[in-house]
XYZ file of C-alpha atoms in Angstrom:
498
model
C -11.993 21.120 8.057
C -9.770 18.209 6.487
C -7.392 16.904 8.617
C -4.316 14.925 8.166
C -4.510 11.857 8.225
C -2.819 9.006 6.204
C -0.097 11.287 4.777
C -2.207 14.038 4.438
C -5.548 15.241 3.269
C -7.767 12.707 1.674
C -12.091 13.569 1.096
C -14.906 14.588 -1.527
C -14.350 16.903 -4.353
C -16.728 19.783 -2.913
C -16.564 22.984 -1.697
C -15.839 24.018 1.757
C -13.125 23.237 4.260
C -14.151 19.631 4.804
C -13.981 18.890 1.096
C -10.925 18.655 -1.880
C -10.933 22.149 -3.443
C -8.252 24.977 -4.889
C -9.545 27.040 -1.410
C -8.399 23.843 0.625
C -5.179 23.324 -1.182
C -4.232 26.725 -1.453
C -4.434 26.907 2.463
C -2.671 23.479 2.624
C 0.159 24.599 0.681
C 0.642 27.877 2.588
C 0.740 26.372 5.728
C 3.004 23.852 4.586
C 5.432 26.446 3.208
C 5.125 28.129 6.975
C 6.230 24.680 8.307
C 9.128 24.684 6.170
C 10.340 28.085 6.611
C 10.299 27.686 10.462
C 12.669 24.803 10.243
C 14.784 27.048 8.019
C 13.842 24.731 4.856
C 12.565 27.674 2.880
C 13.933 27.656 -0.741
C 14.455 24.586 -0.675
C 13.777 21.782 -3.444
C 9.883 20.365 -4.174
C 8.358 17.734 -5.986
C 5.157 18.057 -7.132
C 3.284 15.378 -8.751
C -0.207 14.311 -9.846
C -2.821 11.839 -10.806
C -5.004 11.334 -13.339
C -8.470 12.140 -11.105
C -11.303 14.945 -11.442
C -9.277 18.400 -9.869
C -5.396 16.637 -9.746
C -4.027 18.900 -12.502
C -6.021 21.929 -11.245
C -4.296 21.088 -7.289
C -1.099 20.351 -8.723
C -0.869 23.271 -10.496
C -1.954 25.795 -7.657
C 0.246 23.502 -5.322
C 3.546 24.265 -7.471
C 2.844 27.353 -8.146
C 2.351 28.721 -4.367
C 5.446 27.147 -4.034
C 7.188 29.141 -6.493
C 5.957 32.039 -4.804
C 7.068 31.796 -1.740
C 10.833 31.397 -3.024
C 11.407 27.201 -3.137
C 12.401 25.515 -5.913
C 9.735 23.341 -7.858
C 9.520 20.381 -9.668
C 6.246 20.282 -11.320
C 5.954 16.802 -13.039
C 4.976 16.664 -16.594
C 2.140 14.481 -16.431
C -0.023 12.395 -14.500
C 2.084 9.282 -12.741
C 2.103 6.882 -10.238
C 2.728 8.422 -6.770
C 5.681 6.398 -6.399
C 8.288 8.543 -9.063
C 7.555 11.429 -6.311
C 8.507 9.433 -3.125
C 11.310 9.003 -5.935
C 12.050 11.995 -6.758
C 12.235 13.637 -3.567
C 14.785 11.269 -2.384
C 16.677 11.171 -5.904
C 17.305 14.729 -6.035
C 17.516 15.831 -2.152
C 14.023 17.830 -2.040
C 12.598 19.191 1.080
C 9.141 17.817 0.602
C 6.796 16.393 -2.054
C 3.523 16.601 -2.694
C 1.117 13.925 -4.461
C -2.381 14.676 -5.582
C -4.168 11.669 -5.100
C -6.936 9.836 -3.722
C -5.238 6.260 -4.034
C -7.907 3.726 -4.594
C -10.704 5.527 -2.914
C -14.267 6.547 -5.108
C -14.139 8.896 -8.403
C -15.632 11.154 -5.846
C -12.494 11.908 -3.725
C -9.285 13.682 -4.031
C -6.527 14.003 -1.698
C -3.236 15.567 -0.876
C 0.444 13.257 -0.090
C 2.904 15.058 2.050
C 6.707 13.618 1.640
C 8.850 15.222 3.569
C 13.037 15.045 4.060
C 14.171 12.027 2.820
C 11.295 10.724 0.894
C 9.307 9.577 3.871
C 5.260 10.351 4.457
C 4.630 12.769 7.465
C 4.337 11.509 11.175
C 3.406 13.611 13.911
C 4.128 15.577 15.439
C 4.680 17.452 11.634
C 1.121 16.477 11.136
C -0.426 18.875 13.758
C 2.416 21.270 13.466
C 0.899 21.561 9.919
C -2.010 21.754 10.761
C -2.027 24.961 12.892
C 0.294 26.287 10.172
C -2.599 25.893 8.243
C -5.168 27.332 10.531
C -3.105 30.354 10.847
C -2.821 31.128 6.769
C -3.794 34.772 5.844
C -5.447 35.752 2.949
C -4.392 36.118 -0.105
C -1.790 34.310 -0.913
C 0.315 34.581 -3.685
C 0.984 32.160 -7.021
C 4.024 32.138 -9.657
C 3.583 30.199 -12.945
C 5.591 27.176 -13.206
C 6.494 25.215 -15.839
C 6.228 21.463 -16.130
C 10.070 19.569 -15.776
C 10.664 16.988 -18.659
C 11.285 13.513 -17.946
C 14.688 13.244 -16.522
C 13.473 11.898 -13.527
C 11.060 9.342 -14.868
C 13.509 7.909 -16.552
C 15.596 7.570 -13.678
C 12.890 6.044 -11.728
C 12.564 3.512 -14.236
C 16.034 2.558 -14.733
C 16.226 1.675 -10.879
C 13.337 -0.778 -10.863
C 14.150 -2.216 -13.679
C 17.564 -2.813 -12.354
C 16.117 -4.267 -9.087
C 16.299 -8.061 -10.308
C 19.803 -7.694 -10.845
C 20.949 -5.889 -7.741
C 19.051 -8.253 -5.579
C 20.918 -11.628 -6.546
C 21.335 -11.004 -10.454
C 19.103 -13.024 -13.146
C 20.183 -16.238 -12.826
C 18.355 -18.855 -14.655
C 14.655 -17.623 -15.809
C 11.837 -18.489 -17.688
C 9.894 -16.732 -20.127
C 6.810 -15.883 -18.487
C 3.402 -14.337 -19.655
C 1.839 -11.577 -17.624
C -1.613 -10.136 -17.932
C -2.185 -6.451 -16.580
C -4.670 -3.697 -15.373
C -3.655 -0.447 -14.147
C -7.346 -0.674 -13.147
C -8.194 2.983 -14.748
C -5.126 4.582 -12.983
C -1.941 6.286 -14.256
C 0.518 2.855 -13.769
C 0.099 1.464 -16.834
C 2.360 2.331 -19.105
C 5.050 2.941 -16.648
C 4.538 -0.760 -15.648
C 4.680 -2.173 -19.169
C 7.874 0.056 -19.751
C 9.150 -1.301 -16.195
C 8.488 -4.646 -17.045
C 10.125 -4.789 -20.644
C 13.135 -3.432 -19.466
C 13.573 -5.741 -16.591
C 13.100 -8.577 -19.793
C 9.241 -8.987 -19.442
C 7.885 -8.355 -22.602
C 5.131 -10.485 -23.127
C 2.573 -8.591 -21.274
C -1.067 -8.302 -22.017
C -3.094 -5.562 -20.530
C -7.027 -5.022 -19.865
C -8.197 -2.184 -22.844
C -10.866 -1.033 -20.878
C -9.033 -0.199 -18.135
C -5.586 0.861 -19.223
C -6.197 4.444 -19.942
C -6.663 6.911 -16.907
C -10.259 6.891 -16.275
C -11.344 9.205 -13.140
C -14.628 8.076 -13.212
C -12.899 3.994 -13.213
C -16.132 3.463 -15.343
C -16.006 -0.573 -15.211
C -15.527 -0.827 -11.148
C -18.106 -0.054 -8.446
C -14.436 0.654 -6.612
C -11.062 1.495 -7.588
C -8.984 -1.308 -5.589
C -7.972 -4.272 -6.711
C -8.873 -5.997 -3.252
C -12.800 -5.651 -3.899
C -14.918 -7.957 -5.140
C -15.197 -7.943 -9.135
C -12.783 -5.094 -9.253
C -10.209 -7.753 -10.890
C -12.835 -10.010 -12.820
C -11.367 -8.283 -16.310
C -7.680 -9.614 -15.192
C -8.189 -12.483 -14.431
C -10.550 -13.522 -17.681
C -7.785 -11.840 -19.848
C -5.311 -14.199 -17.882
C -7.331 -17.150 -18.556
C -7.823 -16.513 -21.949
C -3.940 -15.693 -23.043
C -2.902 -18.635 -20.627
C -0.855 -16.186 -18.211
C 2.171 -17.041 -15.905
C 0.517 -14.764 -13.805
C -1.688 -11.919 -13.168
C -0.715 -8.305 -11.941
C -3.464 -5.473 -10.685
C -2.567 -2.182 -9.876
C -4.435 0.572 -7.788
C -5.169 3.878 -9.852
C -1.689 5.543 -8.196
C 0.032 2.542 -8.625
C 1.520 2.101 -5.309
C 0.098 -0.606 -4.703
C 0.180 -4.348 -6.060
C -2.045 -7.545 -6.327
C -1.286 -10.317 -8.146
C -3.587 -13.272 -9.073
C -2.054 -17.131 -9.821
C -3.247 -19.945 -11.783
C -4.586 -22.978 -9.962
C -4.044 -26.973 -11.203
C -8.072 -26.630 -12.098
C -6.942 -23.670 -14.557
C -9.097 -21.312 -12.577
C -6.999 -18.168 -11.115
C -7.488 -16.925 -7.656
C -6.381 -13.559 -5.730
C -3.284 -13.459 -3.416
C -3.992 -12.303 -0.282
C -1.645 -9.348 0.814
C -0.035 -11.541 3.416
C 0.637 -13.889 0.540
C 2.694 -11.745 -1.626
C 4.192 -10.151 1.354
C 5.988 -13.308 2.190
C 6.629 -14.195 -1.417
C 8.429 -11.056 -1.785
C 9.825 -11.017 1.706
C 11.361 -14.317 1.395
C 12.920 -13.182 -1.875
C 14.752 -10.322 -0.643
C 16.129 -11.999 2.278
C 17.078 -14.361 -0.382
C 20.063 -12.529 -1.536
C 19.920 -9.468 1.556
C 22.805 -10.833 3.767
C 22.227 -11.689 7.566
C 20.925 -9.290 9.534
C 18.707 -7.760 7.126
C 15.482 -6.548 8.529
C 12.028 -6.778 7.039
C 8.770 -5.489 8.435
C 5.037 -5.278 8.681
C 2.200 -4.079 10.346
C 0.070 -5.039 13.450
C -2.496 -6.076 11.562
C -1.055 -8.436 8.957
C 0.126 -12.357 9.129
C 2.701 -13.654 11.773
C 4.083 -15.679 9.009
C 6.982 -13.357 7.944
C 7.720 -12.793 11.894
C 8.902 -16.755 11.594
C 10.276 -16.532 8.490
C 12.775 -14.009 9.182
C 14.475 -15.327 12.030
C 14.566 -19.000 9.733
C 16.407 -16.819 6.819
C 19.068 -14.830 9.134
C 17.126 -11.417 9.059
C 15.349 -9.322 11.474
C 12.186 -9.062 12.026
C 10.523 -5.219 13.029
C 6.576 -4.874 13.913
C 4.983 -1.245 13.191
C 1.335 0.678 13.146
C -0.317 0.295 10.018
C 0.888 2.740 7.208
C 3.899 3.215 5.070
C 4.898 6.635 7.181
C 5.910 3.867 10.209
C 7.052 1.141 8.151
C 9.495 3.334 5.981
C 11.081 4.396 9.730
C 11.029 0.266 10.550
C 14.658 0.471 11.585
C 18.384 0.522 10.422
C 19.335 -2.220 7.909
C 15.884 -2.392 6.165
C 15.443 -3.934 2.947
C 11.841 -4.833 2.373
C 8.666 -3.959 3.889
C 4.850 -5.086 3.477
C 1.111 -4.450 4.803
C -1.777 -6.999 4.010
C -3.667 -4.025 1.450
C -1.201 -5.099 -1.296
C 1.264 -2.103 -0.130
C 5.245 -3.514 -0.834
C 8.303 -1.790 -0.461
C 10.825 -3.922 -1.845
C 13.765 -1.139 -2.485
C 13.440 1.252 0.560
C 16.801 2.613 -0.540
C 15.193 4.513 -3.083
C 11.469 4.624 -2.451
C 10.504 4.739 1.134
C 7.174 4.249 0.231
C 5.004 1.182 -1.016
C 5.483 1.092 -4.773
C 3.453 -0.869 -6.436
C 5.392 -1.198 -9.790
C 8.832 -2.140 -8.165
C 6.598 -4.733 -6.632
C 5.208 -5.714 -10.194
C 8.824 -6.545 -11.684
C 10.116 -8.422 -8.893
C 6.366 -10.852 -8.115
C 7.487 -11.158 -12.090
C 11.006 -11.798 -11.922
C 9.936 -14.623 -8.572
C 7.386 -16.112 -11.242
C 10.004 -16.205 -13.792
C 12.435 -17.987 -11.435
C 10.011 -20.942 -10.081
C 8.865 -21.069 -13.502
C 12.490 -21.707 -14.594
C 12.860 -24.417 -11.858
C 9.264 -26.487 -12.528
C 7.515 -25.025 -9.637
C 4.950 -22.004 -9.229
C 4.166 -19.650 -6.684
C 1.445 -22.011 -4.908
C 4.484 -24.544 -4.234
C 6.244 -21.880 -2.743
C 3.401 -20.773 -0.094
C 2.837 -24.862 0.506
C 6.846 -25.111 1.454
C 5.989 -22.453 3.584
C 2.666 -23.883 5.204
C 4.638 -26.888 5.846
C 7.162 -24.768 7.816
C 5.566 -22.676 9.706
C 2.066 -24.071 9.727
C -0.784 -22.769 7.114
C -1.358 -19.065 8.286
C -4.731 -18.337 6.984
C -6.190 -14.941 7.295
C -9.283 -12.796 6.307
C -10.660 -9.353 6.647
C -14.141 -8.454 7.908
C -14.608 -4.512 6.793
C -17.695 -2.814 7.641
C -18.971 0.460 6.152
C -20.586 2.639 9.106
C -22.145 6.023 8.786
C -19.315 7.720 9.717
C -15.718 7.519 11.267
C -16.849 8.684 14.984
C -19.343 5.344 13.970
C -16.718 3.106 13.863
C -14.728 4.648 16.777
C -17.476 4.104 18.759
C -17.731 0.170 18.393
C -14.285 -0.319 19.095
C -14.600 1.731 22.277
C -17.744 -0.425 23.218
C -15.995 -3.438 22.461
C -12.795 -1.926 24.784
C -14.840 -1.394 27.779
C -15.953 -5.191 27.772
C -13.379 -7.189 25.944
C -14.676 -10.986 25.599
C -12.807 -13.629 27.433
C -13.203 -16.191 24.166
C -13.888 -15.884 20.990
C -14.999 -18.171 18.087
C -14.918 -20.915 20.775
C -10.649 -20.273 21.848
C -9.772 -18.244 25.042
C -7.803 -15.176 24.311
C -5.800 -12.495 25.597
C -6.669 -9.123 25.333
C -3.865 -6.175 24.512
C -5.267 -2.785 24.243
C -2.918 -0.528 21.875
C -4.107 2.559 23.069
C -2.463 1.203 26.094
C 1.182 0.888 24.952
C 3.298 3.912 24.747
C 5.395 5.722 22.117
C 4.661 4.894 18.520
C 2.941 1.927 18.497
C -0.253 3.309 20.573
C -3.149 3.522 18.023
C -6.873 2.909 18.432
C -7.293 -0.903 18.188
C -7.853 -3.823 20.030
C -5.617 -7.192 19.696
C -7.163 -10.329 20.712
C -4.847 -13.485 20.791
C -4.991 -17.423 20.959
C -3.052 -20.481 20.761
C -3.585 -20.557 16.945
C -6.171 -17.666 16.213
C -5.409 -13.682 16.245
C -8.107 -10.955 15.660
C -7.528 -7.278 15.196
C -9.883 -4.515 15.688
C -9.796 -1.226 14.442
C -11.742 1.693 13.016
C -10.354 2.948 9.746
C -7.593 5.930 9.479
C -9.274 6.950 5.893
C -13.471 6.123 5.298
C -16.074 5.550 7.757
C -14.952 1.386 8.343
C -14.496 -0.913 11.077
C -11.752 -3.364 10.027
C -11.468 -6.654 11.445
C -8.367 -8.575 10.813
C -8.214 -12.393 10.725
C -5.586 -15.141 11.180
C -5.674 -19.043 12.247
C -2.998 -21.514 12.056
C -2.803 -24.298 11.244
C -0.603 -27.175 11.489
C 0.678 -29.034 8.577
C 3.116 -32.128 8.408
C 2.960 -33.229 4.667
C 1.518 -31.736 1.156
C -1.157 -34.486 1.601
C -2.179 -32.494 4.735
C -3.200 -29.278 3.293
C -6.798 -29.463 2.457
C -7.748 -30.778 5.484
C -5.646 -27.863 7.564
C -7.417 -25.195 4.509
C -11.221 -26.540 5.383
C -10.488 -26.253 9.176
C -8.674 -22.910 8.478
C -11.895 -21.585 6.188
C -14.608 -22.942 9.597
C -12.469 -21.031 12.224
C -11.913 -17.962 9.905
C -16.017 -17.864 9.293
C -16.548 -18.339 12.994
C -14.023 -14.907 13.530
C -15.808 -13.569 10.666
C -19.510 -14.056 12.408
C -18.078 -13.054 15.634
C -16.640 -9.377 14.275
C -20.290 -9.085 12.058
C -22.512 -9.201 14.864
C -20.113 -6.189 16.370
């Protein structure tokens, strides 16, 4: 059967226990509600939320109303929306869990199940497998109570807080007026972005037609996520052509956030995930106070590790996933993984949230703008700094997950003294104790890092790439970018012929 995973349940729309169907979301439910009760949660308040895919209203519906039937309180939201307003909403008004039906950015194929529990935070084990056996132990049949959907109290509050986030991180100051060009990218974020946006003073927004209505079949994308190739080919000709300040791509939940820039050539380019995370990270810490602590994942750029520490904050290091990075540590105030996944008000959300991330990347553009600069002066500063951090990622679609497991473990029982021509040192994560122990390998040089890892949600081996490089002037940086692009192709090679 399904098991959780990221969050939850996540697979194809078909029947049987290893697919997305009522039968497996009935049981989920049930054994969730079992989980609750034992911890003496029953009756307690839940949020229940969909998107805009092939079976969401169908799941959200049975989902609330099992709840309601077992005695808890339920907030059925009135639409489809971005998965953020019910890590929201759970927070906002105290509930005991929340549940998203979503598949995030995977095929029109797949559906899932998000678990929020206490506090607004996804599931970590040992809930996970506590769940689970709840599950396993569900008895037919088991009961329903209609519910009716809640109006849009708590939308509105959802909005209202990120469009205030500007403001309460260092107030408006002096800003441009900036152009932005949009694609919810056949998801639910759209018009919650362009509402987000004009009320944090962005109104000049242009969206992509053809993809701003939900779509769950994403008709004009081979896949869903704005991180593969062609996905964001509409955005960024609708940028060119309106002569946009910058470009903003959201996945079909909208919890997550890529942004494209124009170059001096008038071409546009993609930020890399590690890009925008230091962007944004550096602009919270801005105005955060000392001491503030910002985080990422194994797997992403060292950059923000250095610029922390250069900015008075802290600096925290998890496993990949918001359900670790939302549990970073005390005094947290923004948080990032290289898959365009940004946190940048964990007070509220303690999730990635890919329209808060929208109106601040906006408000950042607006503010360089204002000051004769753009975003690729900012990431030179910072290349200067701390040398150019340069990273890739090398994912490869296997037959199955057991597939990719298998590779790493080969690759773990003879780990390679060099690679790409630099000795390294090996660190095994499954290895290290506590939290951070996860399947993947870390292999580290002077100025080169490689990460290896099968995938928590599809049948991938993910290779993760970074080389530095130094820099001493602005005159230096192509040479340091063509001798970052021949040691990131040599990694590249090397994690291909895996």
């Amino acid at each position: 059967m399904l098991r959780f995973g990221t969050a939850g349940l996540r697979g194809p729309l078909q029947d049987g226990p290893d697919g997305m169907n009522v039968t497996t979301v009935t049981r989920a439910t049930a054994g969730i509600v079992a989980w609750l009760r034992g911890r003496c949660l029953g009756g307690g308040a839940v949020i229940v939320g969909r998107d805009a895919r092939h079976g969401s209203t169908e799941f959200a519906t049975a989902t609330a109303e099992i709840f309601a039937a077992a005695g808890f309180s339920v907030t059925m939201l009135p639409r489809p929306l971005p998965t953020p307003v019910v890590a929201f909403a759970v927070r906002d008004m105290g509930a005991v869990a929340g549940v998203q039906i979503t598949a995030s950015h995977n095929p029109a194929t797949d559906n899932g199940y998000k678990v929020y529990l206490d506090g607004g935070a996804q599931l970590i084990a040992p809930a996970d497998t506590e769940i689970e056996r709840c599950i396993e132990a569900v008895a037919e049949p088991v009961a329903r109570t209609p519910v009716a959907a809640a109006n849009d109290d708590v939308v509105r509050r959802y909005l209202r807080r990120v469009a205030e986030l500007p403001a309460l991180l260092g107030g408006p100051g002096e800003r441009a007026r900036i152009r932005i060009a949009l694609t919810p990218l056949h998801g639910v974020g759209g018009d919650l972005a362009v509402r987000a946006l004009a009320s944090a003073g962005f109104t000049d927004v242009h969206v992509v037609g053809e993809q701003f209505e939900p779509d769950p079949d994403f008709r004009t994308v081979a896949f869903p996520n704005p991180e593969e190739p062609g996905a964001t080919d509409l955005l960024l000709a609708l940028a060119s052509r309106v002569g946009a300040d910058v470009a903003l791509a959201l996945d079909p939940d909208a919890d997550r956030c890529a942004v494209g820039i124009p170059l001096p050539d008038r071409s546009w380019r993609m930020l890399r995930g590690d890009e925008t995370g230091v962007l944004l990270g550096a602009r919270v810490l801005g105005t955060a106070g000392p001491g503030a602590l910002v985080a990422t994942t194994i797997v992403s750029s060292r950059l923000l590790s250095k610029l922390a520490p250069a900015r008075g904050g802290r600096y925290a290091e998890t496993l990949t996933g918001f359900k670790w990075l939302a549990r970073a540590g005390d005094g947290l105030v923004y948080a990032y993984e290289e898959a365009i996944g940004h946190c940048v008000d964990p007070v509220t959300v303690r999730d990635k949230d890919g329209i808060s991330a929208a109106v601040l990347i906006a408000d950042l553009v607006a503010a360089v703008k204002a000051a004769g600069r753009t975003l690729s002066d900012e990431l030179d500063d910072y290349a200067m700094e701390f040398g150019l951090h340069s990273g890739d990622q090398v994912s490869l679609r296997l037959a199955s997950a057991e597939a990719a497991a298998a590779v790493v473990a080969r690759v773990r029982a003879s780990p390679p003294d060099d690679i790409a021509g630099e000795p390294v040192k090996y660190i095994d994560q499954l290895q290290v104790r506590g939290r951070m122990r996860t399947d993947a390998l870390i292999f580290e040089g002077s100025s080169s890092r490689l990460v290896i890892r099968p995938s928590g949600t599809e049948p991938k081996l993910k290779c993760y790439l970074e080389v530095v490089e130094p820099v001493g002037t602005r005159a230096d940086l192509a040479a340091a970018r063509a001798a970052a692009h021949v040691r990131l192709s040599a990694l590249g090679d090397f994690c291909r012929a895996l």
